[in-house]
Coordinates of C-alpha atoms in Angstrom, one line a residue:
M1 CA 31.9 155.0 161.6
N2 CA 32.4 152.6 164.5
T3 CA 33.6 149.2 163.3
K4 CA 33.5 147.6 166.7
T5 CA 31.1 144.8 167.5
T6 CA 30.0 143.4 170.8
T7 CA 30.1 139.9 172.3
A8 CA 27.2 138.0 173.7
A9 CA 28.1 139.5 177.1
G10 CA 27.9 143.0 175.7
K11 CA 31.6 143.7 176.0
P12 CA 33.3 145.4 173.1
K13 CA 35.0 143.0 170.6
P14 CA 38.0 144.5 168.8
A15 CA 37.8 144.7 165.0
A16 CA 39.8 142.2 163.0
P17 CA 43.4 143.3 162.7
N18 CA 44.8 144.4 159.3
L19 CA 47.0 141.4 159.2
K20 CA 49.9 141.1 156.8
L21 CA 50.3 137.6 155.5
T22 CA 53.7 135.9 155.4
R23 CA 54.8 133.0 153.3
R24 CA 54.3 130.8 156.3
D25 CA 50.7 132.1 156.6
L26 CA 50.0 131.3 153.0
S27 CA 51.4 127.8 153.4
M28 CA 49.2 127.3 156.5
L29 CA 46.1 128.4 154.7
Q30 CA 46.9 126.1 151.9
D31 CA 47.2 123.2 154.3
A32 CA 43.8 124.1 155.7
A33 CA 42.4 123.9 152.2
R34 CA 44.3 120.6 151.4
F35 CA 43.6 118.8 154.6
K36 CA 40.0 120.2 155.1
F37 CA 40.3 120.4 158.9
V38 CA 43.4 121.2 160.9
T39 CA 44.3 121.9 164.5
A40 CA 47.0 124.0 166.2
K41 CA 48.7 120.8 167.1
H42 CA 49.1 119.9 163.4
M43 CA 50.5 123.4 162.5
Q44 CA 52.8 123.6 165.6
K45 CA 54.7 120.5 164.5
K46 CA 55.1 121.5 160.9
Y47 CA 55.6 125.2 161.1
F48 CA 56.7 126.2 164.6
G49 CA 58.9 123.2 165.6
E50 CA 60.3 123.3 169.1
T51 CA 59.0 126.9 169.9
K52 CA 56.3 127.5 172.5
P53 CA 53.3 125.3 171.9
T54 CA 51.1 128.3 172.0
N55 CA 52.7 130.0 169.0
S56 CA 50.6 128.1 166.5
T57 CA 47.4 128.7 168.4
I58 CA 48.2 132.5 168.5
R59 CA 48.8 132.7 164.8
L60 CA 45.8 130.6 163.8
S61 CA 43.6 132.8 166.1
Q62 CA 45.0 135.9 164.3
L63 CA 44.2 134.4 160.9
L64 CA 40.7 133.6 162.2
S65 CA 40.1 137.1 163.5
A66 CA 41.3 138.6 160.2
G67 CA 38.8 136.4 158.3
F68 CA 41.3 134.1 156.6
L69 CA 40.1 131.0 158.5
S70 CA 37.0 129.6 160.1
R71 CA 36.7 127.5 163.3
V72 CA 34.5 125.0 165.0
Y73 CA 35.2 123.1 168.2
F74 CA 35.6 119.3 168.7
H75 CA 34.8 117.8 172.1
P76 CA 36.7 114.6 172.5
K77 CA 34.6 111.6 173.6
I78 CA 37.5 109.1 173.5
R79 CA 37.8 106.8 176.5
G80 CA 40.0 108.4 179.1
Q81 CA 39.7 111.9 177.5
E82 CA 36.1 112.7 178.5
K83 CA 37.2 115.7 180.5
A84 CA 39.6 117.0 177.9
H85 CA 39.2 120.6 176.8
P86 CA 37.5 121.1 173.4
T87 CA 39.9 121.4 170.4
G88 CA 39.7 124.3 168.0
V89 CA 39.3 122.9 164.5
F90 CA 40.2 125.3 161.7
Y91 CA 39.0 125.1 158.1
F92 CA 39.1 127.2 154.9
A93 CA 35.5 128.1 154.0
K94 CA 34.2 129.9 150.9
S95 CA 34.1 133.2 152.8
N96 CA 37.8 132.7 153.7
Q97 CA 38.6 132.0 150.0
N98 CA 37.0 135.3 149.0
K99 CA 38.9 137.2 151.8
L100 CA 42.2 135.7 150.6
K101 CA 41.5 136.4 147.0
T102 CA 40.7 140.1 147.7
Y103 CA 43.8 140.4 149.9
L104 CA 46.1 139.0 147.3
E105 CA 44.7 141.2 144.5
E106 CA 45.1 144.3 146.6
N107 CA 48.7 143.4 147.4
G108 CA 49.8 142.5 143.8
Q109 CA 50.0 138.7 144.5
T110 CA 47.1 137.4 142.4
D111 CA 49.3 134.6 141.1
A112 CA 49.6 133.2 144.6
F113 CA 45.9 132.5 144.6
E114 CA 46.4 129.8 141.8
D115 CA 47.9 127.6 144.5
F116 CA 44.6 127.7 146.3
V117 CA 42.5 127.2 143.2
R118 CA 44.0 123.7 143.0
Q119 CA 42.5 122.9 146.4
L120 CA 39.0 124.1 145.6
P121 CA 37.4 120.6 145.9
S122 CA 38.3 120.6 149.6
Y123 CA 36.7 124.0 150.4
N124 CA 33.9 123.8 153.0
K125 CA 30.6 125.5 153.3
N126 CA 29.9 127.5 156.4
D127 CA 27.9 124.6 158.0
E128 CA 27.6 123.1 161.3
Y129 CA 29.6 119.8 161.7
S130 CA 28.6 116.9 164.0
Q131 CA 31.2 115.7 166.5
L132 CA 31.3 112.2 164.8
Y133 CA 32.0 113.9 161.5
L134 CA 34.8 116.0 162.9
S135 CA 36.3 113.0 164.6
H136 CA 36.3 111.1 161.3
E137 CA 37.8 114.0 159.3
L138 CA 40.4 114.8 161.9
G139 CA 41.5 111.2 161.9
I140 CA 42.1 111.4 158.1
T141 CA 44.1 114.6 158.6
D142 CA 46.2 113.0 161.3
F143 CA 47.1 110.1 159.0
F144 CA 48.1 112.2 156.1
F145 CA 50.0 114.8 158.2
T146 CA 52.1 111.9 159.6
L147 CA 52.6 110.3 156.2
E148 CA 53.6 113.6 154.5
N149 CA 56.1 114.4 157.2
E150 CA 57.7 110.9 157.0
T151 CA 57.9 110.7 153.3
A152 CA 59.5 114.1 153.1
E153 CA 62.4 112.7 155.2
S154 CA 62.5 109.2 153.7
D155 CA 65.4 108.2 151.4
T156 CA 63.2 105.4 150.0
W157 CA 59.6 106.5 149.6
T158 CA 57.9 109.7 148.5
L159 CA 54.2 110.5 148.4
A160 CA 53.2 110.7 144.8
F161 CA 49.8 112.1 145.6
W162 CA 47.0 111.9 148.1
E163 CA 43.4 113.1 148.0
R164 CA 40.2 112.8 150.0
T165 CA 37.7 111.0 147.8
S166 CA 34.5 111.0 149.8
P167 CA 32.4 113.0 149.1
F168 CA 34.4 115.2 146.8
S169 CA 35.8 113.0 144.0
K170 CA 33.6 112.3 141.1
E171 CA 36.2 109.9 139.8
I172 CA 36.0 107.5 142.7
G173 CA 32.9 106.1 144.2
E174 CA 30.4 104.0 142.4
H175 CA 27.9 101.2 142.5
L176 CA 29.3 97.8 141.6
D177 CA 27.8 94.7 139.9
G178 CA 26.8 92.0 142.3
Y179 CA 25.9 91.5 145.9
A180 CA 27.6 90.8 149.2
P181 CA 26.3 88.4 151.9
D182 CA 23.9 90.1 154.3
P183 CA 25.6 90.4 157.7
E184 CA 22.5 89.0 159.5
T185 CA 21.2 86.3 157.2
G186 CA 24.1 85.5 154.9
A187 CA 21.9 85.8 151.9
K188 CA 23.5 87.8 149.0
T189 CA 21.1 90.7 149.1
Q190 CA 23.4 93.6 150.0
K191 CA 24.2 95.7 146.9
L192 CA 28.0 96.4 146.6
H193 CA 29.3 99.9 146.9
F194 CA 32.7 101.5 146.5
N195 CA 33.3 104.8 148.3
P196 CA 36.7 105.0 150.1
D197 CA 37.7 107.9 152.3
A198 CA 40.9 108.6 150.5
F199 CA 43.3 107.4 147.8
F200 CA 47.0 107.8 147.7
A201 CA 50.2 106.4 146.2
L202 CA 53.8 105.9 147.4
R203 CA 56.6 106.1 144.9
H204 CA 60.0 104.4 145.3
R205 CA 62.6 107.1 144.9
Q206 CA 65.1 104.8 143.1
S207 CA 62.9 102.4 141.0
N208 CA 59.9 104.7 140.4
A209 CA 57.7 101.8 141.4
H210 CA 54.3 103.0 142.7
L211 CA 52.1 101.4 145.4
F212 CA 48.5 102.4 145.6
Y213 CA 46.2 102.5 148.6
F214 CA 42.6 103.2 149.5
L215 CA 42.0 104.5 153.0
E216 CA 39.1 103.7 155.3
F217 CA 39.0 105.7 158.6
D218 CA 36.6 103.8 160.8
N219 CA 34.8 105.7 163.6
N220 CA 33.2 102.7 165.3
T221 CA 29.7 103.5 164.2
A222 CA 28.8 100.2 162.6
T223 CA 29.2 96.5 163.5
A224 CA 32.2 94.6 162.2
A225 CA 29.8 92.6 160.1
K226 CA 28.5 95.7 158.5
F227 CA 32.0 97.1 157.9
R228 CA 32.7 93.8 156.2
Q229 CA 30.4 94.8 153.3
K230 CA 33.0 97.5 152.4
L231 CA 35.6 94.8 152.0
F232 CA 33.5 92.8 149.6
G233 CA 33.1 96.0 147.6
Y234 CA 36.9 96.4 147.4
M235 CA 37.3 92.8 146.2
A236 CA 34.5 93.3 143.6
Y237 CA 36.2 96.5 142.5
H238 CA 39.4 94.6 141.8
Q239 CA 37.7 91.5 140.2
Q240 CA 35.5 93.6 137.9
G241 CA 38.6 95.5 136.5
R242 CA 37.5 98.9 137.7
F243 CA 40.9 99.7 139.2
D244 CA 42.5 99.4 135.8
D245 CA 40.5 102.3 134.4
L246 CA 41.0 104.4 137.5
I247 CA 44.8 104.1 137.4
A248 CA 44.9 104.9 133.7
R249 CA 43.2 108.2 134.5
Y250 CA 45.3 108.9 137.5
N251 CA 48.5 108.2 135.6
G252 CA 47.7 111.2 133.5
K253 CA 46.2 113.3 136.2
Y254 CA 49.3 113.2 138.4
L255 CA 51.9 112.6 135.6
L256 CA 53.0 109.3 137.3
G257 CA 54.9 108.1 134.3
L258 CA 53.6 104.5 134.5
R259 CA 54.3 102.5 131.4
D260 CA 52.0 99.6 132.1
T261 CA 49.0 100.6 134.3
A262 CA 47.5 97.2 133.9
R263 CA 50.0 95.7 136.3
A264 CA 49.0 98.1 139.1
G265 CA 47.2 96.8 142.2
F266 CA 46.0 98.3 145.4
R267 CA 45.7 97.6 149.1
V268 CA 43.2 98.9 151.7
L269 CA 44.3 100.6 154.9
T270 CA 41.8 100.7 157.7
I271 CA 42.7 103.1 160.5
T272 CA 40.8 103.1 163.8
P273 CA 41.0 105.5 166.8
Q274 CA 41.4 102.6 169.2
N275 CA 43.3 99.3 169.0
R276 CA 40.4 97.3 170.3
R277 CA 38.3 98.3 167.3
R278 CA 41.2 97.6 165.0
D279 CA 41.5 94.1 166.4
D280 CA 37.7 93.4 166.0
L281 CA 37.7 94.6 162.4
F282 CA 40.9 92.7 161.6
L283 CA 39.5 89.4 163.0
D284 CA 36.3 89.8 161.2
S285 CA 38.1 90.5 157.9
L286 CA 39.5 86.9 158.0
N287 CA 36.0 85.8 157.0
V288 CA 36.2 87.8 153.8
R289 CA 37.0 85.4 150.9
D290 CA 36.5 85.8 147.1
E291 CA 34.4 83.5 144.9
S292 CA 37.2 80.9 144.9
H293 CA 37.1 80.9 148.8
K294 CA 40.6 82.4 148.8
A295 CA 41.3 84.9 151.7
R296 CA 42.7 88.2 150.6
Y297 CA 45.4 88.1 153.3
K298 CA 47.6 90.8 151.7
M299 CA 45.0 93.2 150.5
F300 CA 43.7 94.5 153.8
L301 CA 45.8 96.2 156.5
Y302 CA 44.7 97.5 159.9
A303 CA 46.3 100.0 162.3
G304 CA 45.3 102.1 165.3
L305 CA 45.8 105.8 164.9
T306 CA 47.8 106.1 168.1
D307 CA 50.3 103.5 166.7
V308 CA 50.6 105.4 163.4
N309 CA 51.1 108.7 165.1
E310 CA 53.7 107.4 167.6
R311 CA 55.5 104.9 165.4
G312 CA 55.0 106.4 162.0
A313 CA 52.8 105.7 159.0
L314 CA 55.7 104.0 157.2
S315 CA 56.6 101.9 160.2
A316 CA 55.7 98.3 161.0
A317 CA 52.4 99.3 162.6
Y318 CA 49.9 97.3 160.6
L319 CA 48.1 94.0 161.1
R320 CA 47.7 91.7 158.1
G321 CA 46.0 88.4 157.5
K322 CA 49.1 86.8 156.1
E323 CA 50.9 87.0 159.5
Y324 CA 47.8 85.6 161.3
A325 CA 47.8 82.4 159.2
P326 CA 49.9 80.4 161.6
I327 CA 47.7 81.5 164.5
A328 CA 44.6 80.4 162.5
E329 CA 46.1 76.9 162.2
E330 CA 46.8 76.8 165.9
Q331 CA 43.2 78.0 166.5
K332 CA 41.9 74.8 164.8
T333 CA 43.4 72.8 167.6
L334 CA 41.4 74.5 170.3
P335 CA 38.4 72.7 171.9
K336 CA 35.3 72.9 169.7
D337 CA 33.2 73.8 172.7
A338 CA 35.3 76.8 173.8
S339 CA 33.1 79.8 174.7
G340 CA 33.0 82.8 172.4
S341 CA 34.4 85.0 175.1
A342 CA 37.3 82.6 175.8
L343 CA 38.1 82.4 172.1
K344 CA 38.1 86.1 171.8
K345 CA 40.4 86.5 174.8
W346 CA 42.8 83.9 173.2
Q347 CA 42.7 85.7 169.9
D348 CA 43.4 89.1 171.6
T349 CA 46.5 87.6 173.3
K350 CA 47.8 86.2 170.0
I351 CA 47.2 89.5 168.2
S352 CA 49.1 91.5 170.9
G353 CA 52.2 89.5 170.1
M354 CA 51.7 89.2 166.4
V355 CA 54.2 90.4 163.9
K356 CA 53.2 93.7 162.3
V357 CA 54.2 94.9 158.9
A358 CA 54.8 98.2 157.0
I359 CA 52.3 99.2 154.4
Y360 CA 54.9 98.6 151.6
D361 CA 55.9 95.0 152.8
E362 CA 55.3 92.2 150.3

């Protein structure tokens, strides 16, 4: 029986190799399951170090040909990269899960499949993915790859857990009581929602103190005023005591060992592909105040993905309202008739020299 197939051009396509999986291969496949979408660049840094940059691409392609991975292509449309080559994006689909399960059974390694069972909420269907969706999901992968690498080498912080929460988690994501101001009219007619992209916690290695964060990866697909509705949702989530119940569940889910979950709080990290979008969302967030008209200057943090990747997820790469407070006072002294464009230029200049903080700073 001839097992060869043909390509669209009619040329023979070699059959998938009878690949023998190594421990590194299994770890790479597990990462594909955990992170949902990965690229050769992610795997090169973690598994191949300073070797040839094509090594990760070659091995991922072999795993693809053998049926252990699936692939789609992402075509960057970021300013300045319009002519960049498309990026191969690998993921661990249901068909790959079945292939791996059969392989491990046939090789007397069924117990190794248990590691993958824990990742099942992140498995993907064999669907087509839009470019905007891939951009969004790869941004989340970038952030957590960086955070995992840093905390693994940190003497102070470790990553207690992290998980994508939208749309997989049934524990997070709900409708809230109350309404937020409509971005157009100001009337409180917008129903509040709570549906973060991810949830994670840092643990202090010495004190065992835990810091909790919700992640928003913004893809610049809505106005800043529209994004503001999410922030009202986070404040309502806090004010209505929903977080207390969540942490009580997660304390048991991840064996965190917290004695008093009622004292736990959270912050919201918003990551953007570009700094200009970061600045726009940050400035708009200064308008978000609770019912007592108090600004949540320490709850919301903003960073550009490039800064996080280059400087580090634990570095001082984040904008926070608390550090903008002196600038806000200075802004009050500006002429009342200053044009909107002049004011925005002034604000951008101030932000460029503004002190940034780390996500764990008080």
